[in-house]
CSV table of C-alpha atoms in Angstrom, one decimal:
chain,number,residue,atom,x,y,z
A,1,MET,CA,18.5,9.6,-21.1
A,2,ARG,CA,17.6,6.2,-19.7
A,3,ASN,CA,14.3,5.6,-17.8
A,4,ILE,CA,14.8,2.9,-15.3
A,5,ALA,CA,12.2,1.1,-13.1
A,6,MET,CA,13.2,-0.6,-9.8
A,7,ARG,CA,11.2,-3.0,-8.0
A,8,LEU,CA,11.6,-2.7,-4.3
A,9,MET,CA,10.3,-3.3,-0.9
A,10,TYR,CA,10.3,-1.4,2.6
A,11,ASN,CA,9.3,-1.7,6.3
A,12,GLY,CA,7.7,2.0,6.6
A,13,THR,CA,8.0,2.2,10.3
A,14,ALA,CA,10.7,4.6,10.5
A,15,TYR,CA,9.4,6.6,7.7
A,16,HIS,CA,6.6,9.3,7.0
A,17,GLY,CA,5.5,7.8,4.2
A,18,TRP,CA,6.7,7.8,0.4
A,19,GLN,CA,6.4,11.2,-0.7
A,20,VAL,CA,9.5,13.4,-0.2
A,21,GLN,CA,8.8,16.1,2.4
A,22,LYS,CA,11.2,19.0,3.8
A,23,THR,CA,11.2,18.1,7.6
A,24,GLN,CA,10.2,14.3,7.8
A,25,ALA,CA,12.2,11.3,6.8
A,26,THR,CA,10.6,9.5,3.8
A,27,VAL,CA,11.1,6.4,1.8
A,28,GLY,CA,11.2,8.5,-1.4
A,29,GLU,CA,14.0,10.8,-0.1
A,30,THR,CA,16.0,8.3,1.4
A,31,LEU,CA,16.1,6.3,-1.9
A,32,GLU,CA,16.7,9.2,-4.1
A,33,ARG,CA,19.9,10.0,-2.1
A,34,ALA,CA,21.1,6.4,-2.6
A,35,VAL,CA,20.2,6.3,-6.1
A,36,GLY,CA,22.0,9.7,-6.5
A,37,LYS,CA,25.2,8.4,-5.0
A,38,VAL,CA,25.2,5.7,-7.5
A,39,CYS,CA,24.5,7.8,-10.6
A,40,GLY,CA,26.7,10.7,-9.8
A,41,HIS,CA,23.9,13.1,-10.1
A,42,ARG,CA,20.6,14.1,-8.3
A,43,VAL,CA,17.6,12.0,-9.3
A,44,HIS,CA,13.8,12.5,-9.0
A,45,LEU,CA,11.9,9.2,-8.5
A,46,THR,CA,8.5,8.7,-9.5
A,47,GLY,CA,6.7,6.2,-7.1
A,48,CYS,CA,3.7,4.1,-7.9
A,49,GLY,CA,1.7,5.4,-5.0
A,50,ARG,CA,1.8,7.8,-2.0
A,51,THR,CA,1.9,5.3,1.0
A,52,ASP,CA,1.0,6.9,4.5
A,53,ALA,CA,3.5,7.3,7.4
A,54,GLY,CA,4.1,3.7,8.8
A,55,VAL,CA,2.4,1.8,5.9
A,56,HIS,CA,4.7,-0.9,4.5
A,57,ALA,CA,5.4,-2.1,0.8
A,58,GLU,CA,5.9,-5.9,0.1
A,59,ALA,CA,5.9,-4.7,-3.4
A,60,TYR,CA,6.7,-1.3,-5.0
A,61,VAL,CA,7.8,0.4,-8.1
A,62,ALA,CA,9.7,3.5,-8.8
A,63,ASN,CA,11.3,5.0,-11.9
A,64,PHE,CA,13.8,7.8,-12.7
A,65,ARG,CA,15.9,9.0,-15.6
A,66,THR,CA,19.5,9.0,-15.9
A,67,ASP,CA,22.6,9.5,-18.2
A,68,SER,CA,24.4,7.0,-16.0
A,69,ARG,CA,25.8,4.0,-17.8
A,70,ILE,CA,25.7,1.6,-15.1
A,71,PRO,CA,24.3,-1.6,-16.1
A,72,VAL,CA,20.6,-2.1,-14.6
A,73,GLU,CA,21.8,-5.7,-13.4
A,74,ARG,CA,24.3,-3.9,-11.0
A,75,LEU,CA,22.1,-1.1,-9.9
A,76,PRO,CA,20.3,-2.8,-7.2
A,77,PHE,CA,23.3,-4.2,-5.5
A,78,ALA,CA,25.0,-0.7,-5.9
A,79,VAL,CA,21.7,1.1,-4.3
A,80,ASN,CA,21.6,-1.2,-1.5
A,81,THR,CA,25.0,-0.2,-0.3
A,82,HIS,CA,23.6,3.3,0.4
A,83,THR,CA,20.4,2.5,1.8
A,84,PRO,CA,19.2,1.3,5.2
A,85,GLU,CA,18.3,-2.3,5.9
A,86,ASP,CA,14.6,-1.4,6.0
A,87,ILE,CA,14.7,-0.2,2.2
A,88,VAL,CA,15.7,-2.9,-0.3
A,89,VAL,CA,16.1,-2.8,-4.2
A,90,GLN,CA,15.2,-6.4,-5.5
A,91,ALA,CA,15.5,-5.6,-9.5
A,92,ALA,CA,16.2,-2.9,-12.0
A,93,TYR,CA,15.0,-2.5,-15.5
A,94,GLU,CA,15.5,-0.4,-18.5
A,95,VAL,CA,11.8,0.6,-19.6
A,96,PRO,CA,10.3,3.0,-22.4
A,97,GLU,CA,10.4,6.8,-22.2
A,98,ALA,CA,6.8,6.8,-21.7
A,99,PHE,CA,6.7,4.5,-18.6
A,100,ASN,CA,5.7,6.0,-15.5
A,101,ALA,CA,5.4,4.0,-12.2
A,102,ILE,CA,2.1,5.6,-11.1
A,103,GLY,CA,0.6,6.2,-14.5
A,104,SER,CA,1.6,2.9,-16.0
A,105,CYS,CA,0.2,0.8,-12.9
A,106,LEU,CA,-3.2,-1.0,-13.9
A,107,LYS,CA,-4.0,-2.1,-10.5
A,108,LYS,CA,-2.7,-2.5,-6.9
A,109,GLU,CA,-3.4,-4.8,-4.1
A,110,TYR,CA,-3.2,-4.0,-0.4
A,111,THR,CA,-3.3,-6.2,2.4
A,112,TYR,CA,-4.4,-4.9,6.0
A,113,ARG,CA,-3.2,-7.6,8.8
A,114,ILE,CA,-4.9,-8.0,12.3
A,115,TYR,CA,-3.4,-10.0,14.9
A,116,ASN,CA,-6.5,-11.2,16.7
A,117,SER,CA,-5.5,-12.9,19.8
A,118,ARG,CA,-6.1,-12.5,23.6
A,119,ILE,CA,-2.1,-11.9,24.0
A,120,LYS,CA,-0.2,-9.4,22.3
A,121,ASN,CA,2.7,-10.6,20.2
A,122,PRO,CA,5.8,-8.5,20.1
A,123,PHE,CA,6.8,-9.5,16.7
A,124,TYR,CA,3.8,-7.8,15.3
A,125,VAL,CA,4.3,-4.7,16.9
A,126,ASN,CA,4.0,-1.8,14.0
A,127,ARG,CA,3.3,-4.9,11.8
A,128,ALA,CA,-0.3,-5.7,12.5
A,129,TYR,CA,-3.1,-4.2,14.4
A,130,PHE,CA,-3.5,-5.8,17.7
A,131,TYR,CA,-7.2,-6.9,18.6
A,132,PRO,CA,-7.8,-8.9,21.4
A,133,LYS,CA,-11.6,-9.8,21.0
A,134,ARG,CA,-12.2,-12.9,18.9
A,135,LEU,CA,-13.6,-11.8,15.6
A,136,ASP,CA,-15.7,-13.6,13.2
A,137,GLU,CA,-13.8,-13.6,9.9
A,138,ALA,CA,-17.1,-14.8,8.0
A,139,VAL,CA,-18.9,-11.6,8.9
A,140,MET,CA,-15.8,-9.7,8.0
A,141,ASP,CA,-15.6,-11.2,4.7
A,142,ARG,CA,-19.3,-10.8,3.9
A,143,ALA,CA,-18.8,-6.6,4.7
A,144,ALA,CA,-15.6,-6.7,2.9
A,145,ARG,CA,-17.3,-7.9,-0.4
A,146,ALA,CA,-20.0,-5.3,0.0
A,147,PHE,CA,-17.1,-3.0,-1.2
A,148,GLU,CA,-16.5,-4.7,-4.4
A,149,GLY,CA,-17.7,-3.0,-7.7
A,150,THR,CA,-17.3,0.5,-9.3
A,151,HIS,CA,-18.6,3.2,-6.5
A,152,ASP,CA,-17.9,6.5,-5.2
A,153,PHE,CA,-15.7,5.9,-2.3
A,154,ARG,CA,-16.1,9.3,-0.3
A,155,ALA,CA,-17.3,7.6,2.3
A,156,VAL,CA,-14.2,6.1,3.2
A,157,ARG,CA,-11.6,8.3,2.7
A,158,SER,CA,-10.2,11.0,4.8
A,159,VAL,CA,-9.6,14.6,3.8
A,160,GLY,CA,-6.1,14.9,2.3
A,161,THR,CA,-4.7,14.8,-1.4
A,162,GLU,CA,-7.5,16.0,-3.6
A,163,THR,CA,-8.5,14.1,-6.7
A,164,ARG,CA,-10.5,14.6,-10.0
A,165,THR,CA,-13.1,11.8,-8.9
A,166,THR,CA,-13.7,9.8,-5.8
A,167,VAL,CA,-14.9,7.1,-8.1
A,168,ARG,CA,-12.8,3.8,-8.1
A,169,THR,CA,-13.3,0.1,-9.0
A,170,ILE,CA,-12.4,-2.8,-6.2
A,171,TYR,CA,-11.9,-6.0,-8.1
A,172,TYR,CA,-12.0,-8.1,-4.9
A,173,CYS,CA,-12.2,-7.3,-1.1
A,174,ARG,CA,-12.1,-10.6,0.9
A,175,VAL,CA,-11.0,-11.6,4.6
A,176,GLU,CA,-9.2,-14.8,5.5
A,177,ARG,CA,-7.9,-16.0,8.6
A,178,ARG,CA,-4.6,-17.7,9.1
A,179,GLY,CA,-4.2,-18.7,12.6
A,180,GLU,CA,-4.3,-15.5,14.7
A,181,LEU,CA,-3.8,-13.4,11.8
A,182,LEU,CA,-6.5,-12.0,9.9
A,183,GLU,CA,-5.8,-10.7,6.5
A,184,LEU,CA,-8.0,-8.4,4.4
A,185,LYS,CA,-7.0,-8.1,0.7
A,186,VAL,CA,-8.2,-5.5,-1.4
A,187,CYS,CA,-7.5,-5.0,-5.1
A,188,ALA,CA,-8.6,-1.7,-7.1
A,189,ASN,CA,-7.7,0.6,-10.0
A,190,GLY,CA,-6.9,3.3,-7.6
A,191,PHE,CA,-7.1,4.3,-4.0
A,192,LEU,CA,-8.3,7.3,-2.3
A,193,TYR,CA,-6.4,8.8,0.9
A,194,ASN,CA,-6.7,6.2,3.9
A,195,MET,CA,-9.2,4.3,1.9
A,196,VAL,CA,-8.2,0.8,2.8
A,197,ARG,CA,-7.7,1.8,6.7
A,198,ALA,CA,-11.4,3.1,6.5
A,199,ILE,CA,-12.8,0.1,4.8
A,200,THR,CA,-10.9,-2.1,7.3
A,201,GLY,CA,-12.6,-0.1,10.2
A,202,THR,CA,-15.9,-0.4,8.8
A,203,VAL,CA,-15.4,-4.2,8.2
A,204,LEU,CA,-14.4,-4.4,12.0
A,205,TYR,CA,-17.4,-2.4,12.8
A,206,ALA,CA,-19.7,-5.3,11.2
A,207,ALA,CA,-17.7,-7.8,13.2
A,208,GLU,CA,-18.5,-5.7,16.4
A,209,GLY,CA,-22.1,-5.6,15.4
A,210,LYS,CA,-22.0,-1.8,15.1
A,211,LEU,CA,-23.3,-2.1,11.5
A,212,ARG,CA,-24.4,-4.7,9.2
A,213,PRO,CA,-22.9,-5.8,5.9
A,214,GLU,CA,-26.1,-5.0,4.4
A,215,ASP,CA,-25.5,-1.5,5.4
A,216,ILE,CA,-22.4,-0.9,3.6
A,217,PRO,CA,-24.0,-0.1,0.2
A,218,VAL,CA,-26.1,2.7,1.7
A,219,ILE,CA,-23.2,4.1,3.8
A,220,LEU,CA,-21.4,4.3,0.2
A,221,ALA,CA,-24.4,5.7,-1.5
A,222,SER,CA,-24.5,8.7,1.3
A,223,GLY,CA,-20.9,9.6,0.9
A,224,ASN,CA,-20.8,10.4,4.6
A,225,ARG,CA,-17.6,9.6,6.1
A,226,THR,CA,-19.2,9.5,9.7
A,227,LEU,CA,-21.5,6.6,9.1
A,228,ALA,CA,-18.3,4.3,8.1
A,229,GLY,CA,-16.0,2.8,10.8
A,230,PRO,CA,-12.8,4.4,12.1
A,231,THR,CA,-9.1,4.7,10.1
A,232,VAL,CA,-7.3,1.9,11.6
A,233,PRO,CA,-3.6,2.5,12.3
A,234,PRO,CA,-1.1,2.3,9.8
A,235,GLY,CA,1.1,-0.3,10.7
A,236,GLY,CA,-1.2,-3.3,9.9
A,237,LEU,CA,-1.2,-1.9,6.2
A,238,TYR,CA,0.8,-3.4,3.3
A,239,LEU,CA,0.9,-2.8,-0.5
A,240,THR,CA,1.7,-6.4,-1.7
A,241,ARG,CA,0.6,-6.5,-5.4
A,242,LEU,CA,1.3,-4.6,-8.5
A,243,TRP,CA,0.1,-4.9,-12.0
A,244,TYR,CA,1.8,-3.6,-15.1
A,245,GLU,CA,1.7,-4.5,-19.0
A,246,ASP,CA,5.5,-4.9,-18.5
A,247,GLU,CA,5.3,-8.3,-16.4
A,248,ARG,CA,8.9,-8.0,-15.0
A,249,LEU,CA,7.3,-5.5,-12.8
A,250,ASN,CA,4.7,-7.3,-11.4
A,251,GLY,CA,4.9,-8.7,-8.1
């Protein structure tokens, strides 16, 4: 039995997240069907994370086991003939038996994009959060950096998947402006449910003057979700980088 890891990317607008569900179309389910057709048997994909409904991935890794002898270099082309245009497998590799897409992932980077302009842009619909009032990226960056380090992040998560601990380490959390597009990039060893979207909402609150960047450590220490900012819409969120010991999978 071979263990195969695939690098892929997807536009999540049409899907109810990654995780397979009984009544909703998901990225994982759609890809499992496509891989199953190529391998000639049902497969179970283990994804590197549970992206929410409407969230995108510019970098994603999933693995599965198969006794099919299809060469890994042919697998992406074969699978892509059975997937919609919004899901694309870029590469596939045979990996050790112990490899697990989520358990072997060392850290991840998410990017939240805000289209900050007085006028809407139709090309950013479901791709970035439209915010018409001018935002001060310097204030936002100060607020974002306050999340860096090892903390209990209960104050910036939604009720959802239960975890053993809500402590995570954020290696960097920064905001940069590129013209009318603002990007909040956050890299951590793990993320809680809606954590990045709640961090972004809190950073926006700082830009709006509803809290100070200096208030964020107090909010985190409180563990009180109501003190932080709102959970911003999913369409602006992208999984953008992954780190593994196997550098072929990094992106």
